[in-house]
Short mmCIF file of C-alpha atoms in Angstrom, two decimals:
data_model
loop_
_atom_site.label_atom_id
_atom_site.label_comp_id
_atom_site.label_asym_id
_atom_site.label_seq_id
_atom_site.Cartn_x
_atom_site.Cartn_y
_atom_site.Cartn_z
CA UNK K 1 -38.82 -19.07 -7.28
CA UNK K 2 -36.82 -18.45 -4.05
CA UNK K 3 -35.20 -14.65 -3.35
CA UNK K 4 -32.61 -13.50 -1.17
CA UNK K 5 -31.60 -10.44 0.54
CA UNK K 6 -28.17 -9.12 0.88
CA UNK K 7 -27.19 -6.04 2.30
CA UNK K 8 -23.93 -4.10 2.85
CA UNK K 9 -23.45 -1.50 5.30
CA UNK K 10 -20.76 0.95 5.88
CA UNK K 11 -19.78 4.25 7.42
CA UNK K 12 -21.33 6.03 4.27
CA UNK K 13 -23.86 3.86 3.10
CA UNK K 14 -25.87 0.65 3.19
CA UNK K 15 -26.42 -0.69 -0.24
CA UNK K 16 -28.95 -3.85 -0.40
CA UNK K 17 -29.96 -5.76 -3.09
CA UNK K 18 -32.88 -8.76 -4.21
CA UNK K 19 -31.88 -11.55 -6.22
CA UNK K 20 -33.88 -14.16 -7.77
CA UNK K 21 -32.25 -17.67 -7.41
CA UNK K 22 -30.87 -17.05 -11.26
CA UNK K 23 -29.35 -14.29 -10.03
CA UNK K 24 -31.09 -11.39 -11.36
CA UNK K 25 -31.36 -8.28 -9.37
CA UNK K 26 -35.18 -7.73 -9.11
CA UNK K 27 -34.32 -4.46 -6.72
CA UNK K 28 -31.80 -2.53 -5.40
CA UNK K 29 -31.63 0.16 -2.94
CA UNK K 30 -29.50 2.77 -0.98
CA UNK K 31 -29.75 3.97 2.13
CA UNK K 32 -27.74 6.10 4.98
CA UNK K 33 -24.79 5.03 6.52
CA UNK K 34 -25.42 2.57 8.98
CA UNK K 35 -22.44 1.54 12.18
CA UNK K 36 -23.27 1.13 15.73
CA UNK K 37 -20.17 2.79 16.31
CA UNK K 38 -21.26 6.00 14.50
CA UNK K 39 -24.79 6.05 14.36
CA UNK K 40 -26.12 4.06 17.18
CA UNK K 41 -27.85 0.67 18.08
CA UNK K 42 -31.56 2.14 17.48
CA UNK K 43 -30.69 3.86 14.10
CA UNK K 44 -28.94 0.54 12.85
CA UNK K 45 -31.72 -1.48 13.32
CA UNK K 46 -34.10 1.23 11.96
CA UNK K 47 -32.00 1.60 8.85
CA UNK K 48 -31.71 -2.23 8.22
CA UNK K 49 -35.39 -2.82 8.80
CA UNK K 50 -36.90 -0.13 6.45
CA UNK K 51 -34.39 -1.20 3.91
CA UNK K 52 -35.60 -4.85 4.55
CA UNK K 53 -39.04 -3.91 4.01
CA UNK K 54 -38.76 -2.12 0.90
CA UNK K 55 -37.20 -4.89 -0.71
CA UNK K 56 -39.93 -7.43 0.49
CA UNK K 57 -43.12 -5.09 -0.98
CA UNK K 58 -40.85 -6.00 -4.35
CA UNK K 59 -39.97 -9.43 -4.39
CA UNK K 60 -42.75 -11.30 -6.11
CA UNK K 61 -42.05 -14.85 -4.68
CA UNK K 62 -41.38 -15.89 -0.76
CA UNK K 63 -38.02 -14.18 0.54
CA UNK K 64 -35.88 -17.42 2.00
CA UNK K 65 -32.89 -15.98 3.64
CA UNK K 66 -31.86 -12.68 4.23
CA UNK K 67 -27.69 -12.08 5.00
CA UNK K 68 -26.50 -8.63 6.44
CA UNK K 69 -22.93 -7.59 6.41
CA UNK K 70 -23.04 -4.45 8.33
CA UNK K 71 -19.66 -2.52 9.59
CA UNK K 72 -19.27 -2.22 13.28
CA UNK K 73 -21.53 -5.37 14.76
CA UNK K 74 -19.01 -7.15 16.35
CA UNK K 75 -17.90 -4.54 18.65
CA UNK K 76 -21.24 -3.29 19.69
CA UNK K 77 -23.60 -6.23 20.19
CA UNK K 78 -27.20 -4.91 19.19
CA UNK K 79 -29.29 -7.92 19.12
CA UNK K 80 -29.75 -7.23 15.32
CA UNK K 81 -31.08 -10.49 14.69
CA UNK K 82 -33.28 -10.99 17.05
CA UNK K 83 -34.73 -8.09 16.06
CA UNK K 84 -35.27 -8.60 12.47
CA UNK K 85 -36.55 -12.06 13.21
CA UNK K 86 -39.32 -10.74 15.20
CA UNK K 87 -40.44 -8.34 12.49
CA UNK K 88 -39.24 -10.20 9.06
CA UNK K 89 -41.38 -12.78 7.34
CA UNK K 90 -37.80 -14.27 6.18
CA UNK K 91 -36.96 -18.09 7.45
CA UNK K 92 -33.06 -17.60 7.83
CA UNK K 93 -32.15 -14.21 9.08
CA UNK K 94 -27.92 -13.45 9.64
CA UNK K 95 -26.57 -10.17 10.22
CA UNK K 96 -22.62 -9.39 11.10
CA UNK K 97 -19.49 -7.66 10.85
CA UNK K 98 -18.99 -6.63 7.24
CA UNK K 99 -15.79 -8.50 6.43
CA UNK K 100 -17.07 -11.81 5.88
CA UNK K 101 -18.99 -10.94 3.24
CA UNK K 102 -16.12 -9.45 1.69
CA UNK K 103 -14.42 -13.17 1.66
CA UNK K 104 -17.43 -14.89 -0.23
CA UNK K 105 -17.66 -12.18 -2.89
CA UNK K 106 -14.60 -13.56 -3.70
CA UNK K 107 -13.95 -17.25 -2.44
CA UNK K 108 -17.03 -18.21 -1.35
CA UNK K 109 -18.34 -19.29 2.01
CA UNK K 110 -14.19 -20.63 2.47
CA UNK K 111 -11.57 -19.87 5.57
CA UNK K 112 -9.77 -16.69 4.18
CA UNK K 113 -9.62 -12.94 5.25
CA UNK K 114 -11.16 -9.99 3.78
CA UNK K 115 -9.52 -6.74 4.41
CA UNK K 116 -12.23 -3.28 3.75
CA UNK K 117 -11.00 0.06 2.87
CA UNK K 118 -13.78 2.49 2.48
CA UNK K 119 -14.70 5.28 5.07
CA UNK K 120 -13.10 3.02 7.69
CA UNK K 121 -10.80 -0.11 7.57
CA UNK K 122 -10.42 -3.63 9.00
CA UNK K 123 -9.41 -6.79 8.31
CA UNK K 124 -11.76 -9.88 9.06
CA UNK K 125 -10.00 -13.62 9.21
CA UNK K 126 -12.65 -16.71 8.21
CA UNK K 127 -11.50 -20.06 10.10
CA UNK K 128 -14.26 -22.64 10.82
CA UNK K 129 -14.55 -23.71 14.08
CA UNK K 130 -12.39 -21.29 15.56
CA UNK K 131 -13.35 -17.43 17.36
CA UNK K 132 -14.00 -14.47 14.91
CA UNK K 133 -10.57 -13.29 14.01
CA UNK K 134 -11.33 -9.36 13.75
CA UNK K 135 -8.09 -7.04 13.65
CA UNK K 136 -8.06 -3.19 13.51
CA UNK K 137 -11.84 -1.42 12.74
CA UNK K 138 -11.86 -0.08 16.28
CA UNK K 139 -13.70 3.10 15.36
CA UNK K 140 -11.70 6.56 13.51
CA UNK K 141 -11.17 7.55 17.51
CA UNK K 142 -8.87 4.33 17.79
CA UNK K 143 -7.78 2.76 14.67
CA UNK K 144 -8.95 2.87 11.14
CA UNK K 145 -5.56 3.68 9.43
CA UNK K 146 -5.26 4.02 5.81
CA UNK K 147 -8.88 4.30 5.09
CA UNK K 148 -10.54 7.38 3.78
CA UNK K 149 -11.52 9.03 6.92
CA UNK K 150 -8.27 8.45 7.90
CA UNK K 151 -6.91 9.89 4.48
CA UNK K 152 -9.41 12.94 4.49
CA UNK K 153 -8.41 13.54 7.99
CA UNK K 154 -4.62 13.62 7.06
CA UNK K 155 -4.90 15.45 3.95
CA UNK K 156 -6.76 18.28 6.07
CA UNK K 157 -3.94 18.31 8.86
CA UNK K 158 -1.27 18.63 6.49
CA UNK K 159 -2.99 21.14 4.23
CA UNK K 160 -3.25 23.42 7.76
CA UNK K 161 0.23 22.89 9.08
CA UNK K 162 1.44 24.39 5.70
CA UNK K 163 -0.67 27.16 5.84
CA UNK K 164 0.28 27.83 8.91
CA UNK K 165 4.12 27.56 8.45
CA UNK K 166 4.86 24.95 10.21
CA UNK K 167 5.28 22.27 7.11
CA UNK K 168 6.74 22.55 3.79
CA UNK K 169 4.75 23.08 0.63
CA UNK K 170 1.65 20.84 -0.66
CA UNK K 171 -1.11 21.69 -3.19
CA UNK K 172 -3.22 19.91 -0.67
CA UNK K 173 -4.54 23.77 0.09
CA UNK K 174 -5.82 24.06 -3.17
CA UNK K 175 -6.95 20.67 -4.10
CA UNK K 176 -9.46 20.55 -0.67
CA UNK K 177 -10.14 24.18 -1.39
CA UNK K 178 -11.91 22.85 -5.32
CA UNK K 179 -13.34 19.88 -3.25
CA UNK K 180 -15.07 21.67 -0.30
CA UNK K 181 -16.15 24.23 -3.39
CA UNK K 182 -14.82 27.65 -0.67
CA UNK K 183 -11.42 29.00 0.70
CA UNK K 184 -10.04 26.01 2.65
CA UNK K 185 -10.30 28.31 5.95
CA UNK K 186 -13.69 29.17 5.26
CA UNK K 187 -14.54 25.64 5.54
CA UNK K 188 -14.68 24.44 9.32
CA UNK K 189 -18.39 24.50 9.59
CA UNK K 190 -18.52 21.84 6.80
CA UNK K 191 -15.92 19.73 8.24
CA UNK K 192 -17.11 19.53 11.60
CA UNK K 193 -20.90 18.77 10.65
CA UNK K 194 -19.76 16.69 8.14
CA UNK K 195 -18.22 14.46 10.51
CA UNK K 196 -16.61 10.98 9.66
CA UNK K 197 -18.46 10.45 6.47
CA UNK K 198 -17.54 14.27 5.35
CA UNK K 199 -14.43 13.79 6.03
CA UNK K 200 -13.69 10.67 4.45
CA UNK K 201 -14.73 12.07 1.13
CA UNK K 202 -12.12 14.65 1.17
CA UNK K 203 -9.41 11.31 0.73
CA UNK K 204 -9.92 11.59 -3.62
CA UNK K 205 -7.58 14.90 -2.98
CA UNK K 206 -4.57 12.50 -1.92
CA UNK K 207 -4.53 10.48 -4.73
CA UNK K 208 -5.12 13.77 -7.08
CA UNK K 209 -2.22 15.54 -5.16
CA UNK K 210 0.14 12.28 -5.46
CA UNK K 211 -0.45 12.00 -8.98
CA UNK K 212 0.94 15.46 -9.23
CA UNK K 213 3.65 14.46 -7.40
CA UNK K 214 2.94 16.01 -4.40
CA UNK K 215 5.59 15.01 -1.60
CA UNK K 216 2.91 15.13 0.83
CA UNK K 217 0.11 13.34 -0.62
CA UNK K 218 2.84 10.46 -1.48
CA UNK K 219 3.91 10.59 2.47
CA UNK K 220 0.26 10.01 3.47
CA UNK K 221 -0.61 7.08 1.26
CA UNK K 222 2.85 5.05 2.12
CA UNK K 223 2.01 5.47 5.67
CA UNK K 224 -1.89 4.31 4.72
CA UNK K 225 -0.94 1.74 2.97
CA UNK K 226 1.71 0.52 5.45
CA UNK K 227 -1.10 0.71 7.81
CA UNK K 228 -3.42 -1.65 5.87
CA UNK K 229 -0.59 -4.14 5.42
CA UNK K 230 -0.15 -4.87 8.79
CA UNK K 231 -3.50 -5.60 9.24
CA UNK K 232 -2.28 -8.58 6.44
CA UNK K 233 0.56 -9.23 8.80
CA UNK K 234 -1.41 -9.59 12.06
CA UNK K 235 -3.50 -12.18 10.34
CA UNK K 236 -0.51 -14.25 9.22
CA UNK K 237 0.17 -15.23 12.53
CA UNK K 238 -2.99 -17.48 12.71
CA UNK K 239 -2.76 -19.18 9.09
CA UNK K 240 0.32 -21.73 7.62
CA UNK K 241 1.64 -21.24 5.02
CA UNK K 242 0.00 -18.93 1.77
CA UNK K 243 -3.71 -17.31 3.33
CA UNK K 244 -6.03 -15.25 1.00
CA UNK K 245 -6.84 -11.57 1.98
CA UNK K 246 -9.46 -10.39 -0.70
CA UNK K 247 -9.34 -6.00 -1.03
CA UNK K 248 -12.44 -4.45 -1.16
CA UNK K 249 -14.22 -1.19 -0.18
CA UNK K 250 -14.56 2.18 -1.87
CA UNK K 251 -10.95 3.18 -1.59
CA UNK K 252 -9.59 -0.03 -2.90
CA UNK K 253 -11.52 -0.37 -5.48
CA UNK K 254 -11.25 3.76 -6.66
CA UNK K 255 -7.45 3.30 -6.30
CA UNK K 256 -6.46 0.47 -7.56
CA UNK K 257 -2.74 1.50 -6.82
CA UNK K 258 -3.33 1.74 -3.63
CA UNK K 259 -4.11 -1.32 -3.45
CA UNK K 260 -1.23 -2.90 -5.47
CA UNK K 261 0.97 -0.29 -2.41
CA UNK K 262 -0.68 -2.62 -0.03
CA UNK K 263 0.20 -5.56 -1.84
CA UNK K 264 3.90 -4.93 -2.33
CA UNK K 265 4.10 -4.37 1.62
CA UNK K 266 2.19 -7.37 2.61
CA UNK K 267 3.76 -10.31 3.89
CA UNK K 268 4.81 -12.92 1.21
CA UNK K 269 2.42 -15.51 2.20
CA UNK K 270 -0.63 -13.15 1.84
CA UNK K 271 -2.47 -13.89 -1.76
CA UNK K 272 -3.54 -10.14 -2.02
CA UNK K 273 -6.74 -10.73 -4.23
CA UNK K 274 -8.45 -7.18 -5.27
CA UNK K 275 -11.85 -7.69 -5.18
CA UNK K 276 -13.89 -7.09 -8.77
CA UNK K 277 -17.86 -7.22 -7.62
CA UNK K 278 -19.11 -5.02 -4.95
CA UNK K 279 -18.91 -5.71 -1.12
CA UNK K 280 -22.87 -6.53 -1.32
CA UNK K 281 -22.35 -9.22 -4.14
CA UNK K 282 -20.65 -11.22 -1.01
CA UNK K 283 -23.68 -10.51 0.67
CA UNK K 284 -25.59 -12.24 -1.42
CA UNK K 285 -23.20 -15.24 -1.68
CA UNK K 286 -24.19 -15.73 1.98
CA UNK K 287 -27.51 -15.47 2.02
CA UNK K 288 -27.80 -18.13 -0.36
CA UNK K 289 -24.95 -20.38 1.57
CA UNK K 290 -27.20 -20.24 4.77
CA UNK K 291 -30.25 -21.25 2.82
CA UNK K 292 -28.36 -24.13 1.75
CA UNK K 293 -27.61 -22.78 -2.18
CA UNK K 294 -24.68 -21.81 -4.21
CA UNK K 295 -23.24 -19.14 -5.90
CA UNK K 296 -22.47 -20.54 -9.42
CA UNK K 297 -20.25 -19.13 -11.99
CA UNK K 298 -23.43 -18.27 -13.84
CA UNK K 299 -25.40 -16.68 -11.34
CA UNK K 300 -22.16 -14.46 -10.78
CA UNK K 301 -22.32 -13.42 -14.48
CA UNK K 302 -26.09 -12.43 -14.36
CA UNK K 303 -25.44 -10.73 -11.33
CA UNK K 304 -22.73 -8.39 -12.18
CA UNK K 305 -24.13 -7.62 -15.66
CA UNK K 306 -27.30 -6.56 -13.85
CA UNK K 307 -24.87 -4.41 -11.03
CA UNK K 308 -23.58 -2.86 -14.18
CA UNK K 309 -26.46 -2.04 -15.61
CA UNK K 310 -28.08 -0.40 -12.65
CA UNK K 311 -24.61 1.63 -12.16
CA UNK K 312 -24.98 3.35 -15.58
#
């Protein structure tokens, strides 16, 4: 029985997975974060290597394809394939920039876009034939707006300005205060270290504050999600009439209304589809398209109810 590798990698994390052709998960696996753009071309291929690897010593029939969907590829070339290809036993070896993966989770190998919210944020547009359509995702020096970092990073600016009297009042003190587990001041070493990753994990605050009803924590999500809807609105201009833009990534998928903010603000034409299987499901979907199989409703099924089961 053929087996298939598919692997999703983020600012956080890289989460990859082994299917049979059924669509069982026979392994699954989770490793460091793993961008270019944060932790270099050398620990990238490391990362997806080793995580290769360890999936191979567990698959008990020949590995056929092997699809990698890892954040950050197309604006730092590599030579990830290659790579791999010299050091995999795997016929059909494809590694790139996250958001397509995103689309087949949901579509399947189709034109659409697929927009990613997690630690950083970009939207990806899928039109055959034509040049990788890749807007925003520029790195959390240039542009990831509305993502976590970029939430984390907010809620942490804000918090500071009030303390320091130059803002008016948000719990955002006190809510980053329980996360960070010490006096919010106390807490620069942490931050700093921390980095992007750290950082982006503060963003659960904003939604806790804005559920309160915290003016401030309502300011910074309308701006994030304003943010993430022109990313929808950039990619309008190269599709006729209605386009699909699949949501997925951490945040999405945490905050569901967030994502239905993003919606409302998106341009009528965008089909706003919230994604329902993980980011590394789509991975799958395309290592089995470039091997020349398909996805079928039923594989789907035994793959999520397997997903599930491992996420108990």
């Amino acid at each position: 029985m053929n087996h298939y590798i598919g692997m999703d990698a983020g600012g956080t994390k890289t989460e990859a997975v082994l299917t049979d052709e059924r669509g069982h998960i026979v392994s699954r696996l989770y490793g460091r974060g793993c961008n270019p753009m944060d932790n270099g071309p050398e620990a990238v291929r490391s990362t997806v290597l080793d995580a290769a690897n360890a999936l191979l010593k567990k698959a008990p029939d020949p590995v056929v394809s092997l699809y990698g969907g890892i954040a950050g590829l197309d604006r730092i070339d590599i030579g990830l394939d290659e790579f791999l290809r010299a050091r995999l036993p795997i016929p059909s070896i494809r590694t790139e920039d996250d958001g397509f993966s995103l689309i087949s989770g949901v579509l399947g190998h189709v034109d659409g876009c697929g927009m990613v919210c997690g630690t950083g944020s970009s939207l990806f547009a899928r039109l055959e034939g034509r040049p990788t359509l890749h807007i925003g995702g520029l790195g959390y020096l240039i542009d990831t707006g509305g993502s976590g970092y970029a939430l984390g990073r907010q809620a942490l600016e804000r918090a500071f300005r009030y303390l320091d009297g130059r803002d008016s009042y948000t719990a955002l003190p006190e809510l980053l205060s329980r996360a960070l587990g010490k006096e919010l001041r106390q807490s620069f070493l942490e931050i700093y270290s921390g980095g992007r990753p750290f950082i982006a994990s503060l963003a659960p605050t904003v939604f806790e504050g804005a559920a309160m009803g915290d003016t401030a924590c309502k300011d910074i999500l309308e701006e994030g999600s304003a943010r993430l809807a022109e990313l929808a609105a950039a990619a309008s201009l190269h599709f006729d009439g209605e386009f699909p833009v699949v949501m997925n990534g951490g945040i999405l998928r945490s905050y569901p209304d967030y994502a239905d903010m993003v919606r409302a603000k998106a341009p009528a034409r965008a089909r706003m589809i919230l994604a329902e299987a993980p980011p590394v499901y789509g991975a799958v979907v395309e290592a089995l398209w470039q091997a020349g199989a398909a996805a079928t409703e039923v594989f789907r099924r035994t793959f999520m109810e397997d997903y599930r089961r491992l996420s108990r």
